[in-house]
Each structure stands twice: as C-alpha cells, then as structure tokens.
Coordinates of C-alpha atoms in Angstrom, one line a residue:
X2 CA 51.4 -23.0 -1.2
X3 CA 52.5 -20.2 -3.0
X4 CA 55.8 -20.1 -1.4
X5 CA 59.0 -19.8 -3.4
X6 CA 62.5 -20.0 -2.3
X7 CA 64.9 -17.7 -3.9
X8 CA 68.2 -19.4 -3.0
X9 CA 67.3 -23.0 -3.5
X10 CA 66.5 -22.9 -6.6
X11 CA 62.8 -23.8 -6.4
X12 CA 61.2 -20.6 -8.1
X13 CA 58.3 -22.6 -9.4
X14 CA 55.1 -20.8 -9.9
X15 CA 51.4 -22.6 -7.6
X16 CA 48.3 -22.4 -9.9
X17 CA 45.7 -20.5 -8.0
X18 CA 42.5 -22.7 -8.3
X19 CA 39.8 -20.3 -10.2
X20 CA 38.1 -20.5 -13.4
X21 CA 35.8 -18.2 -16.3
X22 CA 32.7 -19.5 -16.3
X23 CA 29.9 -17.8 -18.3
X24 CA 26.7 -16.3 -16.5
X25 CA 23.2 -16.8 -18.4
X26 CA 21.0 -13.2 -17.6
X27 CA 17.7 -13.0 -18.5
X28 CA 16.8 -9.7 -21.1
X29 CA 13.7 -8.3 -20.7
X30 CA 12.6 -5.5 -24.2
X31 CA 10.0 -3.2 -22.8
X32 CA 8.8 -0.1 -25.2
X33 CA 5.2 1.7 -25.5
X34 CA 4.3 4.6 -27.2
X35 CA 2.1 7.3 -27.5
X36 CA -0.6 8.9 -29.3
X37 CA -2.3 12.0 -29.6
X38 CA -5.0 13.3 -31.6
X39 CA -5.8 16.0 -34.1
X40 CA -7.8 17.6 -31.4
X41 CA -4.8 17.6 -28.8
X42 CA -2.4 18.8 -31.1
X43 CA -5.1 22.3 -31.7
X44 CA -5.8 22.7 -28.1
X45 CA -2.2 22.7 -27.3
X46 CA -1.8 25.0 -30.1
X47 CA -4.2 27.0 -29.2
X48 CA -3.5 27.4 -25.5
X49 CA 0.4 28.1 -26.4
X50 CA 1.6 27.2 -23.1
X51 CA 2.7 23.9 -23.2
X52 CA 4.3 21.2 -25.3
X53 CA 2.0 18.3 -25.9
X54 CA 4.3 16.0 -27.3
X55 CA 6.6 16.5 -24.5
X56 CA 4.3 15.9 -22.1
X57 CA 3.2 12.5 -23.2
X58 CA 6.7 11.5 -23.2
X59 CA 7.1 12.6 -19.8
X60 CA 3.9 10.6 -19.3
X61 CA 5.8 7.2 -20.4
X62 CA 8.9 7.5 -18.3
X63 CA 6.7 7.9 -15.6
X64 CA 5.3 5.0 -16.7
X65 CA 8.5 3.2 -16.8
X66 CA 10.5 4.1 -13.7
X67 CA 6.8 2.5 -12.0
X68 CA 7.5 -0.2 -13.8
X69 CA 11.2 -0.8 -12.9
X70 CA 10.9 0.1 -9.5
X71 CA 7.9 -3.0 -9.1
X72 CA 10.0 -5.2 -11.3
X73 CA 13.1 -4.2 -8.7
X74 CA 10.9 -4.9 -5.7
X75 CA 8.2 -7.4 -6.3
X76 CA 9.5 -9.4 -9.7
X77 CA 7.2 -8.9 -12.8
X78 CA 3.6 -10.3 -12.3
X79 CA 3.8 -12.3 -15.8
X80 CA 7.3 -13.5 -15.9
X81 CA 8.7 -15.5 -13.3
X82 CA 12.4 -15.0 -14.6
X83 CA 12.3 -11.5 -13.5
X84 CA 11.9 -11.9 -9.6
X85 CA 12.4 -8.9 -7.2
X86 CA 13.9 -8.4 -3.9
X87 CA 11.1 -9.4 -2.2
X88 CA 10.7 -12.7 -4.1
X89 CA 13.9 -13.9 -4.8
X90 CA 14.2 -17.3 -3.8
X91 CA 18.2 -17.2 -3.8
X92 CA 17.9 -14.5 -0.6
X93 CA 18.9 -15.9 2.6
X94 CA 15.4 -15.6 4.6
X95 CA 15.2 -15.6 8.7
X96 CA 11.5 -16.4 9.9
X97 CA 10.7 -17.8 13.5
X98 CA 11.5 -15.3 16.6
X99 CA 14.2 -13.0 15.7
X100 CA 11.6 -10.2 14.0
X101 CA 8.0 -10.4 15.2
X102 CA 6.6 -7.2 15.2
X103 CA 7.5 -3.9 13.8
X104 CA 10.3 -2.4 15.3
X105 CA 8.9 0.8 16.2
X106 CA 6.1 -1.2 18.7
X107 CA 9.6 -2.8 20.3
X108 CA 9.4 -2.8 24.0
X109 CA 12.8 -1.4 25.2
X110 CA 13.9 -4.8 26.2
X111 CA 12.9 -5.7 22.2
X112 CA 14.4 -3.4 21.0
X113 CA 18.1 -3.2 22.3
X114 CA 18.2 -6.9 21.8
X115 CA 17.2 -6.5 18.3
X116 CA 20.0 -3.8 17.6
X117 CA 22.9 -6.3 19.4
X118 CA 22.0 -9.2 17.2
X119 CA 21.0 -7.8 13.6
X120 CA 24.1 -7.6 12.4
X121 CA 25.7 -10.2 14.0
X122 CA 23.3 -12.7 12.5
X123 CA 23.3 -11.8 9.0
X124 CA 27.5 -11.6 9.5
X125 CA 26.7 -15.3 10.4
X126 CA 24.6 -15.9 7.6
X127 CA 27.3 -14.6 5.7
X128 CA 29.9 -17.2 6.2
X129 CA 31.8 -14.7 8.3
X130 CA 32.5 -12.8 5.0
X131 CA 30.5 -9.8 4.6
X132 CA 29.2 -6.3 6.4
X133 CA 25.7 -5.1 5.2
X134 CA 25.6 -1.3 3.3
X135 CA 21.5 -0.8 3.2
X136 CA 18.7 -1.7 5.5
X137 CA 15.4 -1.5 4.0
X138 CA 12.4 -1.7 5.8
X139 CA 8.1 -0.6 5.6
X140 CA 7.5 3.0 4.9
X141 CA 5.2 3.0 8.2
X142 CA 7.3 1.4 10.4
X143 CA 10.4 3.4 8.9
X144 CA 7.8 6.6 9.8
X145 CA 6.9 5.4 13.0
X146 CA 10.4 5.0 14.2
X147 CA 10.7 9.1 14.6
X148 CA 9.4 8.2 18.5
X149 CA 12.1 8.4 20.9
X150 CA 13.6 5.4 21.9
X151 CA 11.5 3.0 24.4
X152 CA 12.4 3.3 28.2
X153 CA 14.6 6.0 27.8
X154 CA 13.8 10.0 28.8
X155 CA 15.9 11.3 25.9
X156 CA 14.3 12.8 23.0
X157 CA 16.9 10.8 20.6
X158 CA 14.6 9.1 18.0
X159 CA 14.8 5.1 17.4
X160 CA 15.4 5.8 13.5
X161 CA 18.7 7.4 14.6
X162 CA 19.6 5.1 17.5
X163 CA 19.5 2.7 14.7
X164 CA 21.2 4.5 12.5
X165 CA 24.1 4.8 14.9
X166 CA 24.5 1.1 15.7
X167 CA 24.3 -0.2 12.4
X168 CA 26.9 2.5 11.4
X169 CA 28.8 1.5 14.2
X170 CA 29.4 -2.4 14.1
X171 CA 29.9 -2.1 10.1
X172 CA 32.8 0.5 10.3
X173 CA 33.9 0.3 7.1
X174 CA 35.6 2.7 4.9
X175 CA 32.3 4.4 4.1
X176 CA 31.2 3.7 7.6
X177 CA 27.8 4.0 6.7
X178 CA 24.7 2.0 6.4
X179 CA 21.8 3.6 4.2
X180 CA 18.4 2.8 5.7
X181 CA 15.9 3.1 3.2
X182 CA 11.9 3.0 3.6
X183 CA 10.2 1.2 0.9
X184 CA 6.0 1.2 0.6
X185 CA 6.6 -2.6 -1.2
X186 CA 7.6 -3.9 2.6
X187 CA 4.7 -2.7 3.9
X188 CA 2.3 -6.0 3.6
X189 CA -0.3 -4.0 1.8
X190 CA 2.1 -3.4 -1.1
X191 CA 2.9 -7.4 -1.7
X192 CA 2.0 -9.9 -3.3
X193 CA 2.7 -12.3 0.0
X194 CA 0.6 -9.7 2.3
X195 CA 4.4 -9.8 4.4
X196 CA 6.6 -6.8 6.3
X197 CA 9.5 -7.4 5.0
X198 CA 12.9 -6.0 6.3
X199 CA 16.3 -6.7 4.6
X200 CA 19.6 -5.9 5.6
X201 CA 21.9 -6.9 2.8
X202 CA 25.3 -5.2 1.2
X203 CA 24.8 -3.3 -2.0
X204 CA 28.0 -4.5 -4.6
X205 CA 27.6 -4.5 -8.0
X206 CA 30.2 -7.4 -7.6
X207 CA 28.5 -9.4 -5.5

C-alpha cells in the first residue's frame, strides 16, 4: 500500500508497479540540393543586388517547412509510417451527430450546445484524465466565425465566445486553449475530402 509504520517496526519498502520499455520511431532522411548555372551565377553578378546562392537556399527551406507541415498534417503520400494528424489511426475519432455542420452556420440553439459538451466529451474520451491545450479547426470556418454570435444582439464574435469557454472549463495553470486555423481541415486540402476539427492537449510527454 505504500504505508509504513514507524514504531512497529514494519519500515519495509512497496514496489511501485512500472517498467522501461523501449519505443520503436520511425526516421525519415530527407535532403535536396540545388543547382545553378554559369549563366545565373553572371546575371547575379552582373545585376550586383542580390545573392544567388542564398536565394536558392532560401528556395529549399521553403521547400522543406511545405514539406513538414503536410507530413505533420496529412502523413507522407508514399510512406504510410509517417501518418499525420489527420490520418492517424491511433486518434480517438467522434463521427455521428455531435459535429454536423460548420460551426459558424450553428443555429444559436447549435451552437451553445456545442460549447457545453465539447469539452466535456473529449474529458470522457479521456478516461477522466486529461484537459485539451489546442483546438484546431478549417481555415474558412475558423474565418467565418468573426460573425457575432447567433440569436444574440451583441457584437461579441463566435471565435471569441469560443475562445472564452474553452478557456474557461480547462482552467489550468496556463488557462488557455490555443485555437488554431489550419487550410488541411478544410476538405479541399485532404486526402479524405473531410472538415476536420480536433481538440487534443499538446504534451511532448504525452
């Protein structure tokens, strides 16, 4: 139990039950390069403005951030041991009736009953154990939610209504949930043609 008694004698020492186990990650090498010609290298020269090779390195981080940032959201489109966000099959998923439209068409019925059980549910979905830190949802619905909030005469937008609820049922130390608009979520942007919004807690541990 953990308990010891200091005056009978029974100072033994209960073995917690945990364990090391190893973790197997999947490593990924990425590198490209770049090339230039004789021709580039006089024009630059000549113009004496600019730094060609510079440039064309600027040009390949571009080309890499793009890269991690599809990787991060949508999994890599040749390896399936690389999966994103999006297509994680190890993420909790919630289809059916709780989210059936975009939030900023919510009706104001919709949408206050959307606000008292988000986090609720994925607090359930949790075991009981965990508060979300970042909401990510569609660039355009994330957009559209600058309109005020439905069947209300205030000019208080929906974006910050949420902001404020979320913010206010976590009430952690940071108190703070970081909604973040992502043009992946927008069905366009996907593989699965899907809107998809996730409310999850951002731990490097976890």
């Amino acid at each position: 139990s953990g308990f010891v008694r200091d005056g009978g004698g029974d100072q033994r020492l209960s073995m917690v039950d945990v364990a090391v186990d190893g973790v197997t990650t999947y490593i990924a090498n990425w590198i490209k390069g770049v090339a230039y010609s004789l021709i580039d290298s006089e024009m630059a020269l000549r113009a004496n403005s600019w730094d060609l090779v510079s440039e064309l390195h600027m040009a390949r981080k571009t080309n890499w951030d793009l890269l991690v940032q599809g990787i991060a959201m949508i999994g890599s489109k040749t390896d399936t041991r690389m999966p994103g966000l999006l297509t994680n099959t190890n993420i909790n998923t919630i289809t059916g009736t709780f989210l059936t439209k975009a939030i900023s068409s919510m009706s104001d019925s919709e949408f206050q009953a959307f606000v008292q059980d988000f986090v609720a549910t994925y607090f359930t979905n949790t075991g009981s154990t965990a508060l979300p830190n970042t909401f990510v949802l569609p660039f355009t619905d994330y957009l559209a939610m600058q309109t005020r909030v439905p069947g209300t005469v205030t000019l208080l937008p929906m974006l910050q209504y949420l902001q404020a609820a979320l913010d206010g049922a976590v009430r952690t130390k940071e108190a703070k949930v970081e909604i973040v608009p992502s043009a992946y979520c927008d069905a366009a942007n996907n593989p699965a043609g899907l809107h998809y919004y996730m409310l999850y807690r951002n731990d490097a541990r976890t």
